[in-house]
mmCIF file of C-alpha atoms in Angstrom:
data_model
loop_
_atom_site.group_PDB
_atom_site.id
_atom_site.type_symbol
_atom_site.label_atom_id
_atom_site.label_comp_id
_atom_site.label_asym_id
_atom_site.label_seq_id
_atom_site.Cartn_x
_atom_site.Cartn_y
_atom_site.Cartn_z
ATOM 1 C CA MET A 970 -99.689 83.176 -10.350
ATOM 2 C CA PRO A 971 -98.104 79.778 -9.572
ATOM 3 C CA LYS A 972 -98.541 78.653 -5.941
ATOM 4 C CA ILE A 973 -94.903 78.775 -4.878
ATOM 5 C CA ILE A 974 -94.399 82.235 -6.460
ATOM 6 C CA PHE A 975 -97.445 83.653 -4.532
ATOM 7 C CA GLN A 976 -96.192 81.956 -1.289
ATOM 8 C CA LEU A 977 -92.665 83.535 -1.735
ATOM 9 C CA LYS A 978 -94.354 86.872 -2.441
ATOM 10 C CA TYR A 979 -96.237 86.457 0.737
ATOM 11 C CA LEU A 980 -93.092 85.577 2.731
ATOM 12 C CA PHE A 981 -91.266 88.567 1.307
ATOM 13 C CA TYR A 982 -94.092 90.940 2.146
ATOM 14 C CA LEU A 983 -94.069 89.748 5.693
ATOM 15 C CA ILE A 984 -90.334 90.352 6.000
ATOM 16 C CA ARG A 985 -90.716 93.891 4.376
ATOM 17 C CA LYS A 986 -93.493 94.784 6.826
ATOM 18 C CA ARG A 987 -91.512 93.331 9.680
ATOM 19 C CA LYS A 988 -94.453 90.949 10.569
ATOM 20 C CA PHE A 989 -92.024 88.557 11.929
ATOM 21 C CA LYS A 990 -94.491 86.893 14.401
ATOM 22 C CA THR A 991 -96.738 86.128 11.443
ATOM 23 C CA LEU A 992 -93.836 84.878 9.420
ATOM 24 C CA HIS A 993 -92.852 82.598 12.302
ATOM 25 C CA ASN A 994 -96.460 81.294 12.665
ATOM 26 C CA TYR A 995 -96.697 80.743 8.893
ATOM 27 C CA LEU A 996 -93.367 78.707 8.874
ATOM 28 C CA TRP A 997 -94.739 76.790 11.825
ATOM 29 C CA VAL A 998 -98.234 76.266 10.484
ATOM 30 C CA TYR A 999 -97.173 75.166 6.930
ATOM 31 C CA PRO A 1000 -95.807 71.653 7.703
ATOM 32 C CA LEU A 1001 -98.495 71.090 10.319
ATOM 33 C CA TRP A 1002 -101.525 71.945 8.274
ATOM 34 C CA ILE A 1003 -101.073 73.467 4.844
ATOM 35 C CA PHE A 1004 -98.797 70.858 3.285
ATOM 36 C CA TYR A 1005 -100.947 67.646 3.871
ATOM 37 C CA PRO A 1006 -98.368 64.858 3.194
ATOM 38 C CA LEU A 1007 -95.845 66.350 5.674
ATOM 39 C CA ARG A 1008 -98.575 67.106 8.280
ATOM 40 C CA THR A 1009 -99.796 63.469 8.068
ATOM 41 C CA PHE A 1010 -96.213 62.266 8.576
ATOM 42 C CA ILE A 1011 -95.485 64.509 11.473
ATOM 43 C CA ILE A 1012 -98.950 64.119 13.225
ATOM 44 C CA ALA A 1013 -99.937 60.581 12.471
ATOM 45 C CA LYS A 1014 -96.472 59.048 12.416
ATOM 46 C CA VAL A 1015 -93.890 60.917 14.426
ATOM 47 C CA PHE A 1016 -96.354 62.168 17.134
ATOM 48 C CA LYS A 1017 -97.733 58.674 17.462
ATOM 49 C CA PHE A 1018 -94.284 57.029 17.710
ATOM 50 C CA PHE A 1019 -93.281 59.291 20.571
ATOM 51 C CA LYS A 1020 -96.920 59.198 22.102
ATOM 52 C CA TYR A 1021 -96.768 62.970 21.910
ATOM 53 C CA CYS A 1022 -99.899 65.110 22.132
ATOM 54 C CA PRO A 1023 -99.085 68.905 21.742
ATOM 55 C CA TYR A 1024 -101.515 71.540 23.047
ATOM 56 C CA PRO A 1025 -103.403 72.614 19.946
ATOM 57 C CA PRO A 1026 -101.529 75.287 17.917
ATOM 58 C CA LEU A 1027 -104.612 75.782 15.684
ATOM 59 C CA ILE A 1028 -108.329 76.092 16.604
ATOM 60 C CA GLU A 1029 -111.680 77.046 14.924
ATOM 61 C CA ILE A 1030 -114.115 79.189 16.818
ATOM 62 C CA GLU A 1031 -117.819 79.546 15.787
ATOM 63 C CA THR A 1032 -118.708 83.114 16.717
ATOM 64 C CA THR A 1033 -122.341 83.110 15.720
ATOM 65 C CA THR A 1034 -125.028 80.823 14.392
ATOM 66 C CA PHE A 1035 -127.006 83.711 12.965
ATOM 67 C CA CYS A 1036 -127.137 83.854 9.162
ATOM 68 C CA ASN A 1037 -128.399 86.178 6.486
ATOM 69 C CA LEU A 1038 -128.928 83.410 3.911
ATOM 70 C CA ARG A 1039 -130.901 80.115 3.598
ATOM 71 C CA CYS A 1040 -128.429 78.165 1.363
ATOM 72 C CA LYS A 1041 -129.960 74.882 -0.011
ATOM 73 C CA MET A 1042 -126.877 72.869 0.853
ATOM 74 C CA CYS A 1043 -126.313 74.268 4.223
ATOM 75 C CA GLU A 1044 -127.518 72.427 7.513
ATOM 76 C CA HIS A 1045 -128.316 75.735 9.183
ATOM 77 C CA THR A 1046 -131.374 76.179 6.848
ATOM 78 C CA TYR A 1047 -132.912 73.048 8.337
ATOM 79 C CA TRP A 1048 -132.120 73.624 11.995
ATOM 80 C CA SER A 1049 -134.475 74.173 14.824
ATOM 81 C CA GLU A 1050 -131.625 75.214 17.140
ATOM 82 C CA PRO A 1051 -132.127 78.880 18.284
ATOM 83 C CA ASN A 1052 -129.491 81.318 16.820
ATOM 84 C CA ARG A 1053 -126.870 82.644 19.265
ATOM 85 C CA HIS A 1054 -123.895 85.029 19.122
ATOM 86 C CA MET A 1055 -120.854 84.348 21.092
ATOM 87 C CA SER A 1056 -120.203 87.156 23.379
ATOM 88 C CA PHE A 1057 -116.828 89.037 23.421
ATOM 89 C CA GLU A 1058 -116.258 87.971 27.020
ATOM 90 C CA GLU A 1059 -116.813 84.276 25.987
ATOM 91 C CA PHE A 1060 -114.492 84.674 23.120
ATOM 92 C CA LYS A 1061 -111.888 86.295 25.249
ATOM 93 C CA GLN A 1062 -112.252 83.445 27.700
ATOM 94 C CA ILE A 1063 -111.359 81.027 24.953
ATOM 95 C CA VAL A 1064 -108.481 83.020 23.436
ATOM 96 C CA ASP A 1065 -106.799 83.621 26.747
ATOM 97 C CA GLN A 1066 -106.313 79.781 27.101
ATOM 98 C CA PHE A 1067 -104.181 79.683 23.903
ATOM 99 C CA PRO A 1068 -101.267 82.132 24.482
ATOM 100 C CA LYS A 1069 -99.138 80.394 21.813
ATOM 101 C CA LEU A 1070 -101.849 80.044 19.256
ATOM 102 C CA LYS A 1071 -100.430 79.854 15.646
ATOM 103 C CA TRP A 1072 -103.624 79.813 13.579
ATOM 104 C CA ALA A 1073 -107.265 80.582 14.286
ATOM 105 C CA GLY A 1074 -110.249 80.105 11.987
ATOM 106 C CA LEU A 1075 -113.237 82.377 12.896
ATOM 107 C CA THR A 1076 -116.005 80.680 10.949
ATOM 108 C CA GLY A 1077 -118.789 78.245 11.825
ATOM 109 C CA ILE A 1078 -122.302 77.479 10.812
ATOM 110 C CA GLY A 1079 -123.264 81.211 10.627
ATOM 111 C CA GLU A 1080 -122.413 84.673 9.194
ATOM 112 C CA SER A 1081 -119.394 85.933 11.274
ATOM 113 C CA LEU A 1082 -120.026 89.628 10.168
ATOM 114 C CA LEU A 1083 -123.455 89.617 11.893
ATOM 115 C CA ASN A 1084 -121.886 89.285 15.298
ATOM 116 C CA PRO A 1085 -121.666 92.921 16.576
ATOM 117 C CA ASP A 1086 -118.429 92.101 18.424
ATOM 118 C CA PHE A 1087 -116.669 90.351 15.503
ATOM 119 C CA LEU A 1088 -114.207 93.099 14.720
ATOM 120 C CA LYS A 1089 -113.539 93.536 18.390
ATOM 121 C CA MET A 1090 -112.756 89.783 18.608
ATOM 122 C CA ILE A 1091 -110.295 89.969 15.654
ATOM 123 C CA LYS A 1092 -108.504 92.975 17.300
ATOM 124 C CA TYR A 1093 -108.174 91.177 20.665
ATOM 125 C CA LEU A 1094 -106.880 87.901 19.099
ATOM 126 C CA LYS A 1095 -104.211 89.987 17.042
ATOM 127 C CA GLU A 1096 -103.315 92.013 20.196
ATOM 128 C CA THR A 1097 -102.723 88.921 22.277
ATOM 129 C CA SER A 1098 -101.525 85.622 20.830
ATOM 130 C CA ASN A 1099 -101.461 87.178 17.276
ATOM 131 C CA PRO A 1100 -102.187 83.985 15.281
ATOM 132 C CA ILE A 1101 -102.692 83.802 11.510
ATOM 133 C CA VAL A 1102 -106.391 84.592 11.177
ATOM 134 C CA GLU A 1103 -108.692 83.064 8.567
ATOM 135 C CA VAL A 1104 -112.336 84.022 7.830
ATOM 136 C CA ILE A 1105 -114.714 82.274 5.386
ATOM 137 C CA ASP A 1106 -117.546 84.566 4.297
ATOM 138 C CA ASN A 1107 -120.251 84.946 1.608
ATOM 139 C CA PHE A 1108 -119.102 88.575 0.890
ATOM 140 C CA LEU A 1109 -122.782 89.811 0.772
ATOM 141 C CA LEU A 1110 -122.263 92.139 3.675
ATOM 142 C CA LEU A 1111 -118.656 92.955 2.956
ATOM 143 C CA LYS A 1112 -118.904 96.534 1.902
ATOM 144 C CA LYS A 1113 -115.743 98.506 1.216
ATOM 145 C CA ASP A 1114 -115.690 100.240 4.585
ATOM 146 C CA LEU A 1115 -115.826 96.927 6.310
ATOM 147 C CA SER A 1116 -113.223 95.469 4.027
ATOM 148 C CA ARG A 1117 -110.877 98.205 5.142
ATOM 149 C CA GLU A 1118 -111.565 97.484 8.714
ATOM 150 C CA LEU A 1119 -110.687 93.804 8.306
ATOM 151 C CA ILE A 1120 -107.478 94.805 6.681
ATOM 152 C CA LYS A 1121 -106.513 97.256 9.352
ATOM 153 C CA TYR A 1122 -107.395 94.767 12.061
ATOM 154 C CA GLY A 1123 -104.966 92.341 10.505
ATOM 155 C CA VAL A 1124 -107.010 89.372 9.117
ATOM 156 C CA ASP A 1125 -104.590 87.255 7.185
ATOM 157 C CA GLU A 1126 -106.798 85.040 4.901
ATOM 158 C CA MET A 1127 -110.259 85.433 3.534
ATOM 159 C CA PHE A 1128 -112.250 82.723 1.670
ATOM 160 C CA CYS A 1129 -115.283 83.853 -0.362
ATOM 161 C CA SER A 1130 -117.684 80.884 -0.423
ATOM 162 C CA MET A 1131 -119.790 80.611 -3.618
ATOM 163 C CA SER A 1132 -122.000 77.951 -5.234
ATOM 164 C CA GLY A 1133 -122.429 78.950 -8.848
ATOM 165 C CA ALA A 1134 -120.978 80.853 -11.770
ATOM 166 C CA THR A 1135 -124.274 82.168 -13.216
ATOM 167 C CA ARG A 1136 -126.770 84.326 -11.449
ATOM 168 C CA GLU A 1137 -129.599 81.753 -11.748
ATOM 169 C CA THR A 1138 -127.528 78.874 -10.249
ATOM 170 C CA TYR A 1139 -125.807 81.001 -7.570
ATOM 171 C CA GLN A 1140 -128.957 82.674 -6.297
ATOM 172 C CA LYS A 1141 -131.007 79.483 -6.466
ATOM 173 C CA ILE A 1142 -128.617 77.670 -4.224
ATOM 174 C CA MET A 1143 -127.498 80.585 -1.978
ATOM 175 C CA ASP A 1144 -131.054 81.813 -1.238
ATOM 176 C CA GLY A 1145 -131.008 85.351 -0.076
ATOM 177 C CA SER A 1146 -127.760 86.366 -1.728
ATOM 178 C CA ASN A 1147 -127.217 88.554 -4.756
ATOM 179 C CA LEU A 1148 -124.409 87.616 -7.242
ATOM 180 C CA ASP A 1149 -123.933 91.127 -8.568
ATOM 181 C CA THR A 1150 -123.652 92.547 -5.039
ATOM 182 C CA VAL A 1151 -121.181 89.872 -4.064
ATOM 183 C CA LEU A 1152 -118.980 90.397 -7.136
ATOM 184 C CA LYS A 1153 -118.885 94.247 -6.547
ATOM 185 C CA ASN A 1154 -117.844 93.537 -2.843
ATOM 186 C CA ILE A 1155 -115.035 91.156 -4.116
ATOM 187 C CA LYS A 1156 -113.736 93.888 -6.411
ATOM 188 C CA ASP A 1157 -114.070 96.608 -3.819
ATOM 189 C CA PHE A 1158 -112.218 94.259 -1.271
ATOM 190 C CA ASP A 1159 -109.480 93.962 -3.776
ATOM 191 C CA GLU A 1160 -109.418 97.757 -4.397
ATOM 192 C CA ALA A 1161 -109.358 98.401 -0.504
ATOM 193 C CA LYS A 1162 -106.145 96.309 -0.185
ATOM 194 C CA LYS A 1163 -104.486 98.155 -3.109
ATOM 195 C CA GLU A 1164 -105.434 101.526 -1.424
ATOM 196 C CA LEU A 1165 -103.971 100.406 1.899
ATOM 197 C CA ASN A 1166 -100.958 98.859 0.175
ATOM 198 C CA SER A 1167 -101.727 95.505 1.839
ATOM 199 C CA PHE A 1168 -100.826 92.031 0.574
ATOM 200 C CA THR A 1169 -103.275 90.752 3.209
ATOM 201 C CA PRO A 1170 -105.953 89.342 3.661
ATOM 202 C CA ILE A 1171 -104.993 86.871 1.048
ATOM 203 C CA LEU A 1172 -108.077 86.288 -0.986
ATOM 204 C CA SER A 1173 -109.178 82.557 -2.054
ATOM 205 C CA PHE A 1174 -112.450 81.274 -3.277
ATOM 206 C CA HIS A 1175 -114.388 78.271 -1.886
ATOM 207 C CA TYR A 1176 -116.622 76.716 -4.441
ATOM 208 C CA ILE A 1177 -119.116 74.247 -2.843
ATOM 209 C CA VAL A 1178 -119.810 71.568 -5.405
ATOM 210 C CA SER A 1179 -123.159 69.618 -5.845
ATOM 211 C CA LYS A 1180 -125.086 68.143 -8.718
ATOM 212 C CA GLU A 1181 -126.712 71.530 -9.186
ATOM 213 C CA ASN A 1182 -123.575 73.421 -9.941
ATOM 214 C CA ILE A 1183 -121.029 71.003 -10.999
ATOM 215 C CA GLY A 1184 -121.682 71.868 -14.664
ATOM 216 C CA GLU A 1185 -120.454 75.526 -13.796
ATOM 217 C CA ALA A 1186 -117.236 74.440 -12.064
ATOM 218 C CA GLU A 1187 -114.959 75.376 -14.962
ATOM 219 C CA MET A 1188 -117.094 78.449 -15.775
ATOM 220 C CA PHE A 1189 -116.457 79.679 -12.269
ATOM 221 C CA LEU A 1190 -112.692 79.905 -13.021
ATOM 222 C CA ASP A 1191 -113.666 82.215 -15.970
ATOM 223 C CA LEU A 1192 -115.816 84.300 -13.701
ATOM 224 C CA ILE A 1193 -113.213 84.792 -11.085
ATOM 225 C CA ASN A 1194 -110.536 85.553 -13.908
ATOM 226 C CA SER A 1195 -112.808 88.205 -15.343
ATOM 227 C CA LEU A 1196 -112.664 90.251 -12.010
ATOM 228 C CA ASP A 1197 -109.044 91.019 -12.520
ATOM 229 C CA ILE A 1198 -108.118 90.699 -8.837
ATOM 230 C CA GLU A 1199 -105.293 89.283 -6.816
ATOM 231 C CA LEU A 1200 -106.068 85.914 -5.454
ATOM 232 C CA PHE A 1201 -104.324 82.800 -4.198
ATOM 233 C CA GLU A 1202 -106.604 79.979 -5.095
ATOM 234 C CA VAL A 1203 -109.877 78.639 -6.042
ATOM 235 C CA TYR A 1204 -110.741 75.611 -3.708
ATOM 236 C CA TYR A 1205 -113.335 73.039 -4.682
ATOM 237 C CA THR A 1206 -115.283 71.205 -1.917
ATOM 238 C CA PRO A 1207 -118.145 68.707 -2.694
ATOM 239 C CA LEU A 1208 -120.995 68.712 -0.165
ATOM 240 C CA LEU A 1209 -119.456 66.849 2.848
ATOM 241 C CA HIS A 1210 -122.542 64.812 3.839
ATOM 242 C CA PRO A 1211 -125.656 63.444 2.117
ATOM 243 C CA PHE A 1212 -128.243 64.334 4.832
ATOM 244 C CA GLU A 1213 -131.851 63.988 4.085
ATOM 245 C CA GLU A 1214 -132.676 67.499 2.601
ATOM 246 C CA VAL A 1215 -129.580 67.454 0.351
ATOM 247 C CA LYS A 1216 -129.244 63.850 -0.637
ATOM 248 C CA ASP A 1217 -130.784 64.449 -4.141
ATOM 249 C CA VAL A 1218 -128.015 66.849 -5.053
ATOM 250 C CA PHE A 1219 -125.153 65.186 -3.161
ATOM 251 C CA LEU A 1220 -122.304 64.302 -5.349
ATOM 252 C CA ASP A 1221 -121.118 60.711 -4.738
ATOM 253 C CA ASN A 1222 -117.846 61.054 -6.612
ATOM 254 C CA PHE A 1223 -115.955 64.076 -7.847
ATOM 255 C CA PRO A 1224 -114.785 63.009 -11.237
ATOM 256 C CA GLU A 1225 -111.108 62.763 -11.611
ATOM 257 C CA GLU A 1226 -111.310 63.951 -15.164
ATOM 258 C CA LEU A 1227 -113.067 67.087 -14.052
ATOM 259 C CA LYS A 1228 -110.435 67.729 -11.533
ATOM 260 C CA GLN A 1229 -107.815 67.580 -14.123
ATOM 261 C CA ARG A 1230 -109.537 69.885 -16.399
ATOM 262 C CA LEU A 1231 -109.954 72.398 -13.605
ATOM 263 C CA LYS A 1232 -106.230 72.232 -12.806
ATOM 264 C CA GLU A 1233 -105.264 72.669 -16.542
ATOM 265 C CA LYS A 1234 -107.787 75.521 -16.942
ATOM 266 C CA GLY A 1235 -106.483 77.145 -13.803
ATOM 267 C CA LYS A 1236 -102.871 76.841 -15.069
ATOM 268 C CA LYS A 1237 -103.798 78.641 -18.230
ATOM 269 C CA LEU A 1238 -105.501 81.349 -16.323
ATOM 270 C CA GLY A 1239 -102.806 81.687 -13.696
ATOM 271 C CA ILE A 1240 -105.118 80.628 -10.873
ATOM 272 C CA HIS A 1241 -104.012 77.894 -8.453
ATOM 273 C CA VAL A 1242 -106.775 75.224 -8.048
ATOM 274 C CA GLY A 1243 -107.185 73.096 -4.872
ATOM 275 C CA PHE A 1244 -109.554 70.337 -3.813
ATOM 276 C CA ASN A 1245 -110.818 69.418 -0.363
ATOM 277 C CA LEU A 1246 -109.568 66.252 0.994
ATOM 278 C CA SER A 1247 -113.156 64.847 1.073
ATOM 279 C CA SER A 1248 -112.903 64.791 -2.763
ATOM 280 C CA LYS A 1249 -110.426 61.942 -2.791
ATOM 281 C CA PHE A 1250 -111.831 58.790 -4.195
ATOM 282 C CA ARG A 1251 -109.633 56.563 -2.058
ATOM 283 C CA LYS A 1252 -109.887 57.657 1.537
ATOM 284 C CA PRO A 1253 -106.728 57.292 3.824
ATOM 285 C CA PRO A 1254 -107.116 55.124 7.073
ATOM 286 C CA ILE A 1255 -108.430 56.921 10.150
ATOM 287 C CA LYS A 1256 -105.006 56.212 11.850
ATOM 288 C CA ASP A 1257 -103.663 58.822 9.315
ATOM 289 C CA CYS A 1258 -106.018 61.485 10.619
ATOM 290 C CA SER A 1259 -104.210 64.854 11.393
ATOM 291 C CA ASN A 1260 -107.398 66.875 11.758
ATOM 292 C CA TRP A 1261 -107.635 66.191 15.527
ATOM 293 C CA ILE A 1262 -104.952 68.840 15.980
ATOM 294 C CA MET A 1263 -107.440 71.564 15.201
ATOM 295 C CA PRO A 1264 -110.441 71.371 17.519
ATOM 296 C CA PHE A 1265 -113.671 73.191 16.609
ATOM 297 C CA ILE A 1266 -115.480 75.148 19.407
ATOM 298 C CA PHE A 1267 -119.168 75.635 18.952
ATOM 299 C CA VAL A 1268 -120.820 78.975 19.818
ATOM 300 C CA ASN A 1269 -122.122 77.565 23.130
ATOM 301 C CA GLY A 1270 -118.563 76.306 24.056
ATOM 302 C CA ASP A 1271 -118.924 72.610 23.150
ATOM 303 C CA VAL A 1272 -115.656 71.228 21.914
ATOM 304 C CA ILE A 1273 -115.521 68.698 18.915
ATOM 305 C CA PRO A 1274 -112.491 67.177 17.361
ATOM 306 C CA CYS A 1275 -112.512 69.120 14.091
ATOM 307 C CA CYS A 1276 -114.971 70.630 11.554
ATOM 308 C CA ALA A 1277 -115.192 67.677 9.272
ATOM 309 C CA GLU A 1278 -118.502 66.450 10.675
ATOM 310 C CA ASN A 1279 -120.142 69.831 10.392
ATOM 311 C CA GLU A 1280 -122.736 70.261 7.567
ATOM 312 C CA GLY A 1281 -124.226 66.946 8.174
ATOM 313 C CA ASN A 1282 -127.390 68.264 9.916
ATOM 314 C CA ARG A 1283 -126.410 66.252 13.041
ATOM 315 C CA ARG A 1284 -125.915 69.164 15.402
ATOM 316 C CA GLU A 1285 -127.528 67.474 18.404
ATOM 317 C CA ALA A 1286 -125.501 64.300 18.026
ATOM 318 C CA GLN A 1287 -122.305 66.391 17.694
ATOM 319 C CA LYS A 1288 -123.249 68.145 20.961
ATOM 320 C CA ASN A 1289 -123.896 64.812 22.618
ATOM 321 C CA TYR A 1290 -120.496 63.595 21.492
ATOM 322 C CA ALA A 1291 -118.677 66.706 22.515
ATOM 323 C CA LEU A 1292 -115.502 66.191 24.424
ATOM 324 C CA GLY A 1293 -116.205 68.996 26.900
ATOM 325 C CA ASN A 1294 -117.389 72.596 27.123
ATOM 326 C CA VAL A 1295 -114.928 75.350 27.318
ATOM 327 C CA PHE A 1296 -117.158 77.660 29.244
ATOM 328 C CA GLN A 1297 -117.674 75.046 31.964
ATOM 329 C CA GLU A 1298 -114.089 73.924 32.348
ATOM 330 C CA LYS A 1299 -110.616 74.747 31.189
ATOM 331 C CA PHE A 1300 -109.695 73.737 27.735
ATOM 332 C CA LYS A 1301 -106.459 72.227 29.126
ATOM 333 C CA ASP A 1302 -108.364 69.897 31.220
ATOM 334 C CA ILE A 1303 -110.668 68.868 28.360
ATOM 335 C CA TRP A 1304 -107.627 68.359 26.055
ATOM 336 C CA TYR A 1305 -105.831 66.043 28.384
ATOM 337 C CA GLY A 1306 -108.782 64.642 29.973
ATOM 338 C CA GLU A 1307 -110.185 61.094 29.861
ATOM 339 C CA LYS A 1308 -112.586 61.601 26.853
ATOM 340 C CA TYR A 1309 -109.996 63.306 24.512
ATOM 341 C CA THR A 1310 -107.228 60.973 25.576
ATOM 342 C CA LYS A 1311 -109.471 58.022 24.659
ATOM 343 C CA PHE A 1312 -110.485 59.697 21.422
ATOM 344 C CA ARG A 1313 -106.798 60.051 20.292
ATOM 345 C CA LYS A 1314 -106.002 56.587 21.369
ATOM 346 C CA LEU A 1315 -108.778 55.041 19.266
ATOM 347 C CA ILE A 1316 -107.584 57.199 16.230
ATOM 348 C CA ARG A 1317 -104.028 55.868 16.641
ATOM 349 C CA GLU A 1318 -105.338 52.334 16.901
ATOM 350 C CA ASN A 1319 -107.138 52.674 13.591
ATOM 351 C CA LYS A 1320 -110.488 52.554 15.273
ATOM 352 C CA ILE A 1321 -113.462 54.874 14.606
ATOM 353 C CA PRO A 1322 -114.415 57.098 17.622
ATOM 354 C CA ALA A 1323 -118.146 57.885 17.989
ATOM 355 C CA GLN A 1324 -117.305 61.526 16.984
ATOM 356 C CA CYS A 1325 -116.011 60.406 13.601
ATOM 357 C CA THR A 1326 -118.677 57.859 12.392
ATOM 358 C CA HIS A 1327 -119.661 60.073 9.329
ATOM 359 C CA CYS A 1328 -116.191 61.469 8.570
ATOM 360 C CA PRO A 1329 -116.091 62.449 4.824
ATOM 361 C CA ILE A 1330 -112.110 62.597 4.632
ATOM 362 C CA TYR A 1331 -110.861 59.280 6.236
ATOM 363 C CA ASN A 1332 -111.881 55.669 5.583
ATOM 364 C CA ILE A 1333 -114.409 54.872 8.240
ATOM 365 C CA HIS A 1334 -115.590 51.567 6.583
ATOM 366 C CA GLY A 1335 -114.502 48.122 7.450
ATOM 367 C CA LYS A 1336 -113.763 48.928 11.127
ATOM 368 C CA ASN A 1337 -115.911 48.497 14.163
ATOM 369 C CA ASN A 1338 -117.099 51.908 15.490
ATOM 370 C CA SER A 1339 -116.248 52.737 19.133
ATOM 371 C CA SER A 1340 -117.795 54.970 21.655
#
């Protein structure tokens, strides 16, 4: 289904179901996040001109660092940091500070469904600020009864993260998973939506690209098409950072000819194909950064500017460069405090803050790093 048709279908669904708050949030979020050229213009140009810094309308919250897999490309596999769940009270403490939140991503370096309070967190989020809620998951634990719960609690978007189109490649990279189980859970998820007559959660797929599975990138579209399910897009993201344990499979460049083939194949199959900003060959200058409007909150409460420096196996450095801790001080004080103010000032001056020295999205070369 063409992207614009799918989006219109979603908007009409929201109107028909009288989900006017979600409709309002979507129309608000679309220019500030989903449509990259417009978001860059608004945040990096207009906001800069007026020296405007709005309170974040979008946040990401890491609800756990426990995981049921040991994926070869994931930094979590190589951590020494003890695993931790965010408690419901801690989550509530964060959410209560964002009464006008428009969008929330409840995903970090862990498997969210392992947190025993995860459904309770979604329910609370929807009953308070009621933002658009996105979850990224590996679908190994997502049995049909759990899918029904996520639908009932009002999750708006689900990304299924996968790293292969064949059983051999998929299970080699995503150690501990099972492709047959995941595919069954995907079909059951789609069936549960139909049984509950729900257009949401909108389902998309996140294909993490490395040298080990780039040869199956086109095949992955055939695999998804064979499931005969309703989906929005297949989103391709190369490994973000070449840290020591993954440098041998890190993809230095996502071939443009492959991107074009994927787009053409997707068009033939009726599947929208998208690409992570990190896949761009020519990186925009850091002054064009719009990611800072979506802060990322670690499971322990540390606040970092965005999620782009995750998956670099630099967890301790990220904590050291954190702009504050939301369990120790109010987020408003962090956001308008000296560290965050200096951070945004450096971005707007086209200088590289210490927090962004490994950014995979913007051009961080040829400029002096700042601290």
